[in-house]
mmCIF file of C-alpha atoms and ligand atoms in Angstrom:
data_model
loop_
_atom_site.group_PDB
_atom_site.id
_atom_site.type_symbol
_atom_site.label_atom_id
_atom_site.label_comp_id
_atom_site.label_asym_id
_atom_site.label_seq_id
_atom_site.Cartn_x
_atom_site.Cartn_y
_atom_site.Cartn_z
ATOM 1 C CA UNK A 171 4.154 -55.886 27.685
ATOM 2 C CA UNK A 172 3.008 -58.746 25.797
ATOM 3 C CA UNK A 173 4.656 -58.583 22.377
ATOM 4 C CA UNK A 174 7.752 -57.080 23.221
ATOM 5 C CA UNK A 175 9.152 -58.665 19.837
ATOM 6 C CA UNK A 176 6.494 -55.984 18.175
ATOM 7 C CA UNK A 177 7.880 -52.988 19.314
ATOM 8 C CA UNK A 178 11.039 -52.571 17.049
ATOM 9 C CA UNK A 179 8.484 -52.657 14.006
ATOM 10 C CA UNK A 180 5.762 -49.976 15.811
ATOM 11 C CA UNK A 181 8.379 -48.045 15.850
ATOM 12 C CA UNK A 182 9.404 -48.223 12.396
ATOM 13 C CA UNK A 183 5.972 -48.054 11.211
ATOM 14 C CA UNK A 184 5.115 -44.742 13.312
ATOM 15 C CA UNK A 185 8.411 -43.154 11.929
ATOM 16 C CA UNK A 186 7.292 -44.544 8.182
ATOM 17 C CA UNK A 187 3.733 -42.753 8.583
ATOM 18 C CA UNK A 188 5.729 -39.612 9.831
ATOM 19 C CA UNK A 189 8.037 -39.265 6.945
ATOM 20 C CA UNK A 190 4.850 -40.154 4.766
ATOM 21 C CA UNK A 191 3.135 -37.262 5.923
ATOM 22 C CA UNK A 192 5.571 -35.195 5.783
ATOM 23 C CA UNK A 193 6.488 -36.077 2.304
ATOM 24 C CA UNK A 194 2.630 -35.619 1.301
ATOM 25 C CA UNK A 195 2.196 -31.653 2.669
ATOM 26 C CA UNK A 196 5.083 -29.868 2.596
ATOM 27 C CA UNK A 197 5.425 -27.049 5.208
ATOM 28 C CA UNK A 198 4.031 -24.106 3.026
ATOM 29 C CA UNK A 199 6.255 -21.010 3.817
ATOM 30 C CA UNK A 200 5.362 -17.782 1.976
ATOM 31 C CA UNK A 201 7.753 -14.289 1.960
ATOM 32 C CA UNK A 202 6.169 -11.391 1.905
ATOM 33 C CA UNK A 203 8.460 -8.361 1.065
ATOM 34 C CA UNK A 204 7.164 -4.619 1.566
ATOM 35 C CA UNK A 205 9.829 -1.373 0.319
ATOM 36 C CA UNK A 206 8.629 0.741 3.446
ATOM 37 C CA UNK A 207 7.982 -1.510 6.614
ATOM 38 C CA UNK A 208 7.965 1.430 9.091
ATOM 39 C CA UNK A 209 4.963 2.688 7.251
ATOM 40 C CA UNK A 210 1.332 1.927 8.957
ATOM 41 C CA UNK A 211 0.010 0.888 5.439
ATOM 42 C CA UNK A 212 2.186 -1.812 5.279
ATOM 43 C CA UNK A 213 2.359 -2.870 8.720
ATOM 44 C CA UNK A 214 -1.547 -3.627 8.708
ATOM 45 C CA UNK A 215 -0.129 -5.643 5.267
ATOM 46 C CA UNK A 216 1.282 -7.759 7.183
ATOM 47 C CA UNK A 217 -1.113 -7.912 10.118
ATOM 48 C CA UNK A 218 -3.651 -9.200 7.667
ATOM 49 C CA UNK A 219 -1.394 -11.614 6.219
ATOM 50 C CA UNK A 220 -0.449 -12.864 9.447
ATOM 51 C CA UNK A 221 -4.055 -13.666 9.951
ATOM 52 C CA UNK A 222 -4.369 -15.597 7.204
ATOM 53 C CA UNK A 223 -1.155 -17.667 7.979
ATOM 54 C CA UNK A 224 -2.668 -18.218 11.204
ATOM 55 C CA UNK A 225 -6.078 -19.251 9.982
ATOM 56 C CA UNK A 226 -4.596 -21.396 7.143
ATOM 57 C CA UNK A 227 -1.549 -22.664 9.029
ATOM 58 C CA UNK A 228 1.808 -21.449 6.881
ATOM 59 C CA UNK A 229 4.421 -19.882 7.774
ATOM 60 C CA UNK A 230 4.722 -15.992 6.593
ATOM 61 C CA UNK A 231 7.947 -14.564 6.359
ATOM 62 C CA UNK A 232 7.860 -10.744 6.531
ATOM 63 C CA UNK A 233 10.831 -8.922 4.896
ATOM 64 C CA UNK A 234 11.409 -4.916 4.718
ATOM 65 C CA UNK A 235 13.676 -4.057 1.890
ATOM 66 C CA UNK A 236 14.401 -0.785 0.832
ATOM 67 C CA UNK A 237 16.414 -1.295 -2.662
ATOM 68 C CA UNK A 238 16.880 -3.723 -5.179
ATOM 69 C CA UNK A 239 20.265 -5.183 -4.054
ATOM 70 C CA UNK A 240 18.311 -6.548 -0.569
ATOM 71 C CA UNK A 241 15.065 -7.747 -2.741
ATOM 72 C CA UNK A 242 17.503 -9.892 -5.066
ATOM 73 C CA UNK A 243 19.311 -11.480 -1.573
ATOM 74 C CA UNK A 244 15.952 -11.675 -0.372
ATOM 75 C CA UNK A 245 14.798 -14.074 -2.762
ATOM 76 C CA UNK A 246 18.134 -16.025 -2.619
ATOM 77 C CA UNK A 247 17.210 -16.441 1.727
ATOM 78 C CA UNK A 248 13.784 -17.426 1.105
ATOM 79 C CA UNK A 249 14.694 -20.589 -1.543
ATOM 80 C CA UNK A 250 17.511 -21.505 0.568
ATOM 81 C CA UNK A 251 14.680 -21.353 3.487
ATOM 82 C CA UNK A 252 12.373 -23.591 1.397
ATOM 83 C CA UNK A 253 10.072 -21.039 0.576
ATOM 84 C CA UNK A 254 7.229 -21.837 -2.117
ATOM 85 C CA UNK A 255 6.098 -18.068 -2.998
ATOM 86 C CA UNK A 256 6.868 -14.245 -2.542
ATOM 87 C CA UNK A 257 4.087 -11.382 -2.183
ATOM 88 C CA UNK A 258 6.020 -8.471 -2.910
ATOM 89 C CA UNK A 259 5.374 -4.784 -3.142
ATOM 90 C CA UNK A 260 9.183 -3.923 -4.307
ATOM 91 C CA UNK A 261 11.065 -0.850 -3.624
ATOM 92 C CA UNK A 262 12.111 -0.257 -7.338
ATOM 93 C CA UNK A 263 9.345 -1.462 -10.047
ATOM 94 C CA UNK A 264 11.956 -1.251 -12.715
ATOM 95 C CA UNK A 265 13.437 -4.309 -11.137
ATOM 96 C CA UNK A 266 10.845 -6.413 -12.843
ATOM 97 C CA UNK A 267 12.362 -8.588 -15.546
ATOM 98 C CA UNK A 268 15.168 -9.293 -13.396
ATOM 99 C CA UNK A 269 13.107 -9.820 -10.421
ATOM 100 C CA UNK A 270 10.765 -12.157 -12.199
ATOM 101 C CA UNK A 271 13.745 -14.368 -13.634
ATOM 102 C CA UNK A 272 15.168 -14.546 -10.234
ATOM 103 C CA UNK A 273 12.099 -15.895 -8.532
ATOM 104 C CA UNK A 274 11.744 -18.163 -11.517
ATOM 105 C CA UNK A 275 15.000 -19.547 -11.199
ATOM 106 C CA UNK A 276 14.518 -19.645 -7.350
ATOM 107 C CA UNK A 277 11.512 -21.831 -7.928
ATOM 108 C CA UNK A 278 9.071 -18.959 -6.142
ATOM 109 C CA UNK A 279 5.836 -18.066 -7.440
ATOM 110 C CA UNK A 280 5.853 -14.268 -7.556
ATOM 111 C CA UNK A 281 2.137 -12.251 -6.789
ATOM 112 C CA UNK A 282 3.409 -8.686 -6.639
ATOM 113 C CA UNK A 283 1.037 -6.176 -4.664
ATOM 114 C CA UNK A 284 0.527 -2.472 -4.751
ATOM 115 C CA UNK A 285 3.051 -1.307 -6.972
ATOM 116 C CA UNK A 286 2.951 -3.150 -10.507
ATOM 117 C CA UNK A 287 6.444 -3.992 -11.894
ATOM 118 C CA UNK A 288 7.475 -2.621 -15.500
ATOM 119 C CA UNK A 289 9.650 -3.997 -18.157
ATOM 120 C CA UNK A 290 12.256 -2.448 -19.956
ATOM 121 C CA UNK A 291 10.700 -0.385 -22.091
ATOM 122 C CA UNK A 292 8.702 1.191 -19.065
ATOM 123 C CA UNK A 293 5.246 -0.729 -19.666
ATOM 124 C CA UNK A 294 3.817 -2.243 -16.785
ATOM 125 C CA UNK A 295 4.149 -6.126 -16.941
ATOM 126 C CA UNK A 296 0.712 -7.567 -17.112
ATOM 127 C CA UNK A 297 1.972 -11.106 -17.059
ATOM 128 C CA UNK A 298 2.925 -11.220 -13.811
ATOM 129 C CA UNK A 299 0.082 -11.765 -10.937
ATOM 130 C CA UNK A 300 -0.787 -8.187 -9.730
ATOM 131 C CA UNK A 301 -3.278 -6.865 -6.594
ATOM 132 C CA UNK A 302 -3.316 -3.305 -6.825
ATOM 133 C CA UNK A 303 -5.602 -0.115 -6.390
ATOM 134 C CA UNK A 304 -8.006 1.549 -9.135
ATOM 135 C CA UNK A 305 -5.423 3.786 -8.999
ATOM 136 C CA UNK A 306 -7.041 6.562 -11.482
ATOM 137 C CA UNK A 307 -10.532 6.215 -9.779
ATOM 138 C CA UNK A 308 -9.544 6.542 -6.137
ATOM 139 C CA UNK A 309 -7.395 9.624 -7.386
ATOM 140 C CA UNK A 310 -10.842 11.123 -9.094
ATOM 141 C CA UNK A 311 -12.291 10.825 -5.428
ATOM 142 C CA UNK A 312 -9.882 12.707 -4.274
ATOM 143 C CA UNK A 313 -10.293 15.513 -6.478
ATOM 144 C CA UNK A 314 -13.612 15.747 -6.331
ATOM 145 C CA UNK A 315 -13.547 15.812 -2.442
ATOM 146 C CA UNK A 316 -11.446 18.760 -2.799
ATOM 147 C CA UNK A 317 -13.513 20.340 -5.482
ATOM 148 C CA UNK A 318 -16.531 19.851 -3.298
ATOM 149 C CA UNK A 319 -14.918 21.007 0.424
ATOM 150 C CA UNK A 320 -13.332 24.275 -1.624
ATOM 151 C CA UNK A 321 -17.120 25.016 -3.292
ATOM 152 C CA UNK A 322 -18.481 24.193 0.656
ATOM 153 C CA UNK A 323 -16.580 26.622 1.877
ATOM 154 C CA UNK A 324 -17.129 29.565 -0.803
ATOM 155 C CA UNK A 325 -13.310 29.789 -1.732
ATOM 156 C CA UNK A 326 -12.899 31.323 -5.248
ATOM 157 C CA UNK A 327 -10.375 29.864 -7.545
ATOM 158 C CA UNK A 328 -8.665 33.117 -8.091
ATOM 159 C CA UNK A 329 -7.740 32.806 -4.163
ATOM 160 C CA UNK A 330 -7.339 29.323 -4.584
ATOM 161 C CA UNK A 331 -4.436 26.872 -5.949
ATOM 162 C CA UNK A 332 -3.647 23.063 -6.209
ATOM 163 C CA UNK A 333 -0.486 21.288 -4.895
ATOM 164 C CA UNK A 334 -0.250 18.261 -6.280
ATOM 165 C CA UNK A 335 2.943 16.218 -4.736
ATOM 166 C CA UNK A 336 3.840 13.969 -7.203
ATOM 167 C CA UNK A 337 6.127 10.845 -7.524
ATOM 168 C CA UNK A 338 5.761 9.973 -11.503
ATOM 169 C CA UNK A 339 8.317 7.516 -11.682
ATOM 170 C CA UNK A 340 5.744 5.396 -10.117
ATOM 171 C CA UNK A 341 2.934 4.384 -12.131
ATOM 172 C CA UNK A 342 0.310 3.803 -9.603
ATOM 173 C CA UNK A 343 1.509 7.269 -7.908
ATOM 174 C CA UNK A 344 1.297 9.085 -11.259
ATOM 175 C CA UNK A 345 -2.109 7.301 -11.853
ATOM 176 C CA UNK A 346 -3.738 9.022 -8.660
ATOM 177 C CA UNK A 347 -2.571 12.409 -9.025
ATOM 178 C CA UNK A 348 -3.366 12.427 -12.657
ATOM 179 C CA UNK A 349 -6.786 11.294 -11.508
ATOM 180 C CA UNK A 350 -7.083 13.945 -8.857
ATOM 181 C CA UNK A 351 -6.237 16.804 -11.044
ATOM 182 C CA UNK A 352 -8.367 15.505 -14.039
ATOM 183 C CA UNK A 353 -11.162 15.737 -11.537
ATOM 184 C CA UNK A 354 -10.379 19.203 -10.484
ATOM 185 C CA UNK A 355 -10.184 19.998 -13.440
ATOM 186 C CA UNK A 356 -13.562 18.469 -14.816
ATOM 187 C CA UNK A 357 -14.952 20.288 -11.770
ATOM 188 C CA UNK A 358 -14.188 23.695 -13.296
ATOM 189 C CA UNK A 359 -11.059 24.486 -11.517
ATOM 190 C CA UNK A 360 -8.500 26.446 -13.767
ATOM 191 C CA UNK A 361 -5.276 24.299 -15.097
ATOM 192 C CA UNK A 362 -2.928 27.252 -14.653
ATOM 193 C CA UNK A 363 -3.667 27.110 -10.900
ATOM 194 C CA UNK A 364 -2.832 23.692 -10.618
ATOM 195 C CA UNK A 365 0.958 23.157 -9.520
ATOM 196 C CA UNK A 366 2.995 19.937 -9.515
ATOM 197 C CA UNK A 367 5.874 19.568 -6.728
ATOM 198 C CA UNK A 368 7.646 16.889 -7.650
ATOM 199 C CA UNK A 369 8.873 14.598 -5.145
ATOM 200 C CA UNK A 370 12.440 13.194 -5.049
ATOM 201 C CA UNK A 371 11.620 10.549 -2.896
ATOM 202 C CA UNK A 372 8.245 8.892 -1.929
ATOM 203 C CA UNK A 373 8.250 9.820 1.755
ATOM 204 C CA UNK A 374 7.166 12.339 3.974
ATOM 205 C CA UNK A 375 10.591 14.212 3.672
ATOM 206 C CA UNK A 376 10.304 14.246 0.181
ATOM 207 C CA UNK A 377 6.835 15.665 -0.243
ATOM 208 C CA UNK A 378 7.482 18.359 2.383
ATOM 209 C CA UNK A 379 10.533 19.679 0.624
ATOM 210 C CA UNK A 380 9.034 19.743 -2.458
ATOM 211 C CA UNK A 381 6.057 21.336 -1.398
ATOM 212 C CA UNK A 382 8.067 24.134 0.288
ATOM 213 C CA UNK A 383 9.926 24.368 -3.263
ATOM 214 C CA UNK A 384 6.175 25.234 -4.631
ATOM 215 C CA UNK A 385 5.279 27.612 -1.263
ATOM 216 C CA UNK A 386 8.140 29.810 -1.966
ATOM 217 C CA UNK A 387 7.456 30.218 -5.236
ATOM 218 C CA UNK A 388 3.575 31.388 -5.028
ATOM 219 C CA UNK A 389 3.836 33.581 -1.927
ATOM 220 C CA UNK A 390 0.231 35.091 -2.925
ATOM 221 C CA UNK A 391 -1.871 31.949 -2.750
ATOM 222 C CA UNK A 392 -4.849 32.201 -0.116
ATOM 223 C CA UNK A 393 -6.334 28.891 0.288
ATOM 224 C CA UNK A 394 -4.408 25.415 -1.141
ATOM 225 C CA UNK A 395 -5.730 22.159 -1.945
ATOM 226 C CA UNK A 396 -3.518 18.989 -1.911
ATOM 227 C CA UNK A 397 -3.315 15.840 -3.333
ATOM 228 C CA UNK A 398 -0.588 13.114 -3.409
ATOM 229 C CA UNK A 399 0.315 9.614 -4.233
ATOM 230 C CA UNK A 400 -0.563 8.977 -0.270
ATOM 231 C CA UNK A 401 -1.128 9.865 3.199
ATOM 232 C CA UNK A 402 2.407 10.565 3.533
ATOM 233 C CA UNK A 403 2.762 12.953 0.332
ATOM 234 C CA UNK A 404 -0.286 14.998 1.710
ATOM 235 C CA UNK A 405 1.599 14.821 5.163
ATOM 236 C CA UNK A 406 4.562 16.227 4.269
ATOM 237 C CA UNK A 407 2.910 18.880 2.145
ATOM 238 C CA UNK A 408 0.516 19.899 4.903
ATOM 239 C CA UNK A 409 3.749 20.150 7.321
ATOM 240 C CA UNK A 410 5.333 22.594 4.866
ATOM 241 C CA UNK A 411 2.038 24.717 4.889
ATOM 242 C CA UNK A 412 1.797 25.013 8.445
ATOM 243 C CA UNK A 413 5.320 26.062 8.291
ATOM 244 C CA UNK A 414 3.927 29.096 6.416
ATOM 245 C CA UNK A 415 1.269 29.485 8.802
ATOM 246 C CA UNK A 416 -1.870 27.892 6.979
ATOM 247 C CA UNK A 417 -4.261 26.029 9.051
ATOM 248 C CA UNK A 418 -7.167 23.747 8.522
ATOM 249 C CA UNK A 419 -9.135 27.163 7.534
ATOM 250 C CA UNK A 420 -7.119 28.217 4.837
ATOM 251 C CA UNK A 421 -6.155 24.382 3.111
ATOM 252 C CA UNK A 422 -7.508 21.308 2.560
ATOM 253 C CA UNK A 423 -5.372 18.106 1.952
ATOM 254 C CA UNK A 424 -6.824 14.694 0.914
ATOM 255 C CA UNK A 425 -4.363 11.621 1.231
ATOM 256 C CA UNK A 426 -4.805 7.940 0.092
ATOM 257 C CA UNK A 427 -4.749 4.824 2.287
ATOM 258 C CA UNK A 428 -6.448 6.045 5.279
ATOM 259 C CA UNK A 429 -3.888 4.322 7.768
ATOM 260 C CA UNK A 430 -1.147 6.877 7.690
ATOM 261 C CA UNK A 431 -3.280 9.517 8.924
ATOM 262 C CA UNK A 432 -4.867 8.176 12.195
ATOM 263 C CA UNK A 433 -3.097 10.096 14.151
ATOM 264 C CA UNK A 434 -3.613 13.296 12.413
ATOM 265 C CA UNK A 435 -7.096 12.784 12.720
ATOM 266 C CA UNK A 436 -6.776 11.970 16.465
ATOM 267 C CA UNK A 437 -5.132 15.579 17.077
ATOM 268 C CA UNK A 438 -7.370 17.690 19.420
ATOM 269 C CA UNK A 439 -7.259 20.578 16.978
ATOM 270 C CA UNK A 440 -7.863 19.655 13.362
ATOM 271 C CA UNK A 441 -5.150 20.165 10.557
ATOM 272 C CA UNK A 442 -5.103 20.708 7.037
ATOM 273 C CA UNK A 443 -5.332 17.208 6.600
ATOM 274 C CA UNK A 444 -8.944 17.126 5.740
ATOM 275 C CA UNK A 445 -9.488 13.551 4.578
ATOM 276 C CA UNK A 446 -8.099 10.293 3.253
ATOM 277 C CA UNK A 447 -9.274 7.480 0.742
ATOM 278 C CA UNK A 448 -9.587 4.646 2.920
ATOM 279 C CA UNK A 449 -7.867 1.423 1.059
ATOM 280 C CA UNK A 450 -8.350 -2.273 1.541
ATOM 281 C CA UNK A 451 -5.141 -3.729 3.772
ATOM 282 C CA UNK A 452 -7.186 -6.632 4.411
ATOM 283 C CA UNK A 453 -7.434 -7.334 0.804
ATOM 284 C CA UNK A 454 -3.870 -6.227 -0.004
ATOM 285 C CA UNK A 455 -2.218 -8.556 2.797
ATOM 286 C CA UNK A 456 -4.897 -11.268 3.724
ATOM 287 C CA UNK A 457 -6.423 -12.055 -0.067
ATOM 288 C CA UNK A 458 -2.842 -11.890 -1.321
ATOM 289 C CA UNK A 459 -1.498 -14.271 1.080
ATOM 290 C CA UNK A 460 -4.676 -16.723 0.738
ATOM 291 C CA UNK A 461 -4.511 -16.699 -2.932
ATOM 292 C CA UNK A 462 -0.723 -17.425 -2.611
ATOM 293 C CA UNK A 463 -1.547 -20.293 -0.116
ATOM 294 C CA UNK A 464 -4.106 -21.840 -2.672
ATOM 295 C CA UNK A 465 -1.618 -21.487 -5.604
ATOM 296 C CA UNK A 466 1.152 -23.433 -3.610
ATOM 297 C CA UNK A 467 -1.224 -25.801 -2.225
ATOM 298 C CA UNK A 468 -3.974 -27.006 -4.746
ATOM 299 C CA UNK A 469 -2.374 -24.974 -7.997
ATOM 300 C CA UNK A 470 -4.725 -22.826 -8.123
ATOM 301 C CA UNK A 471 -3.394 -19.821 -9.806
ATOM 302 C CA UNK A 472 -5.049 -16.414 -9.217
ATOM 303 C CA UNK A 473 -6.477 -13.746 -11.342
ATOM 304 C CA UNK A 474 -4.149 -11.954 -13.058
ATOM 305 C CA UNK A 475 -5.296 -8.267 -12.218
ATOM 306 C CA UNK A 476 -7.203 -7.541 -8.978
ATOM 307 C CA UNK A 477 -7.890 -3.686 -8.094
ATOM 308 C CA UNK A 478 -9.539 -2.894 -5.114
ATOM 309 C CA UNK A 479 -11.488 0.544 -4.146
ATOM 310 C CA UNK A 480 -11.320 3.221 -1.732
ATOM 311 C CA UNK A 481 -13.906 4.998 0.865
ATOM 312 C CA UNK A 482 -13.841 8.563 2.188
ATOM 313 C CA UNK A 483 -12.730 8.880 5.750
ATOM 314 C CA UNK A 484 -12.614 11.969 7.703
ATOM 315 C CA UNK A 485 -12.370 13.087 11.275
ATOM 316 C CA UNK A 486 -16.139 12.914 11.553
ATOM 317 C CA UNK A 487 -16.403 9.010 10.994
ATOM 318 C CA UNK A 488 -12.565 7.732 10.761
ATOM 319 C CA UNK A 489 -13.061 5.669 14.013
ATOM 320 C CA UNK A 490 -16.364 4.288 12.840
ATOM 321 C CA UNK A 491 -15.295 2.915 9.752
ATOM 322 C CA UNK A 492 -12.000 1.966 10.705
ATOM 323 C CA UNK A 493 -13.767 -0.311 13.341
ATOM 324 C CA UNK A 494 -15.972 -1.953 10.757
ATOM 325 C CA UNK A 495 -13.256 -2.907 8.856
ATOM 326 C CA UNK A 496 -11.063 -4.503 11.757
ATOM 327 C CA UNK A 497 -7.926 -2.135 11.409
ATOM 328 C CA UNK A 498 -9.206 -0.482 15.336
ATOM 329 C CA UNK A 499 -11.382 -1.996 18.106
HETATM 330 C C1 LIG B 554 1.887 2.446 -3.125
HETATM 331 C C2 LIG B 554 2.064 3.321 -1.947
HETATM 332 C C3 LIG B 554 1.730 2.939 -0.584
HETATM 333 C C4 LIG B 554 0.263 2.529 -0.776
HETATM 334 C C5 LIG B 554 0.143 1.368 -1.677
HETATM 335 C C6 LIG B 554 -1.195 0.570 -1.886
HETATM 336 O O1 LIG B 554 3.039 1.138 -2.884
HETATM 337 O O2 LIG B 554 3.396 3.884 -1.820
HETATM 338 O O3 LIG B 554 1.371 4.074 0.139
HETATM 339 O O4 LIG B 554 -0.745 3.325 -0.988
HETATM 340 O O5 LIG B 554 0.415 1.788 -2.923
#
């Protein structure tokens, strides 16, 4: 070794450089909290967010939280762990103002996805960044699909009724079923044969129970058309219909998400689950994660309100469309 006296200096210089590098670019950490981690839709959102994390080089913290208390403690944990941002589909949109205050106090940038926060008076919090679906339009497409399929089969309005499994406490859900009902009415379906089955919870059991009550009240309907907030809403209704002997030949259901109905489409025998409006899990997972990353890294604020579209999938085309969208191999 020629200049042994230089060693301590070199070690010092290397350490200083490392410290400087760490200071110049703090590791980016982003939380992605979803309300129902067991549902395929949210698993796909996470999968695409993870893809962004890998490509851009940040840490993604996935959190499942089914109630408000869990959301608030998740924010504390994220802040303690050095996160700078939170993407959230909250289990309770009415947490709105409290959630915003808590995130701000914790120094977290906030981007809401899927479900928009509401203020104390129930109005959407339009100043909080949000990426969601064009709920009314997608709902209308559900209604148009149901009306077209009914016409194709030659069912009369007198023999047919609509079961709308509703979850009106969630604004995006209400906009979807309202859109479907409006499109059915616009297609000439009589309003007095459109029935709402209000769900107590936003999951499959919630719509199963609600639909069973409706079916008990309307035993004489020959054919049913079904719409709901999402695939799970239609799935619950379909299971209730099957319990009363309805089949793919006597009931038509059209869901929303296109991700939670794949198993249904893969069944050898068709069920009343006719189709679904496939949403873009990639936009909701990858794009939101990238928006948050750019916001933290370069101060590039995302658009306040972004809306995504849906495309109809059925047993006929789902394999091809899922492949095109990178959801299935
Ligand atoms: C809501 C629904 C989900 C999904 C998402 C885009 O959160 O509950 O199933 O449709 O919007």
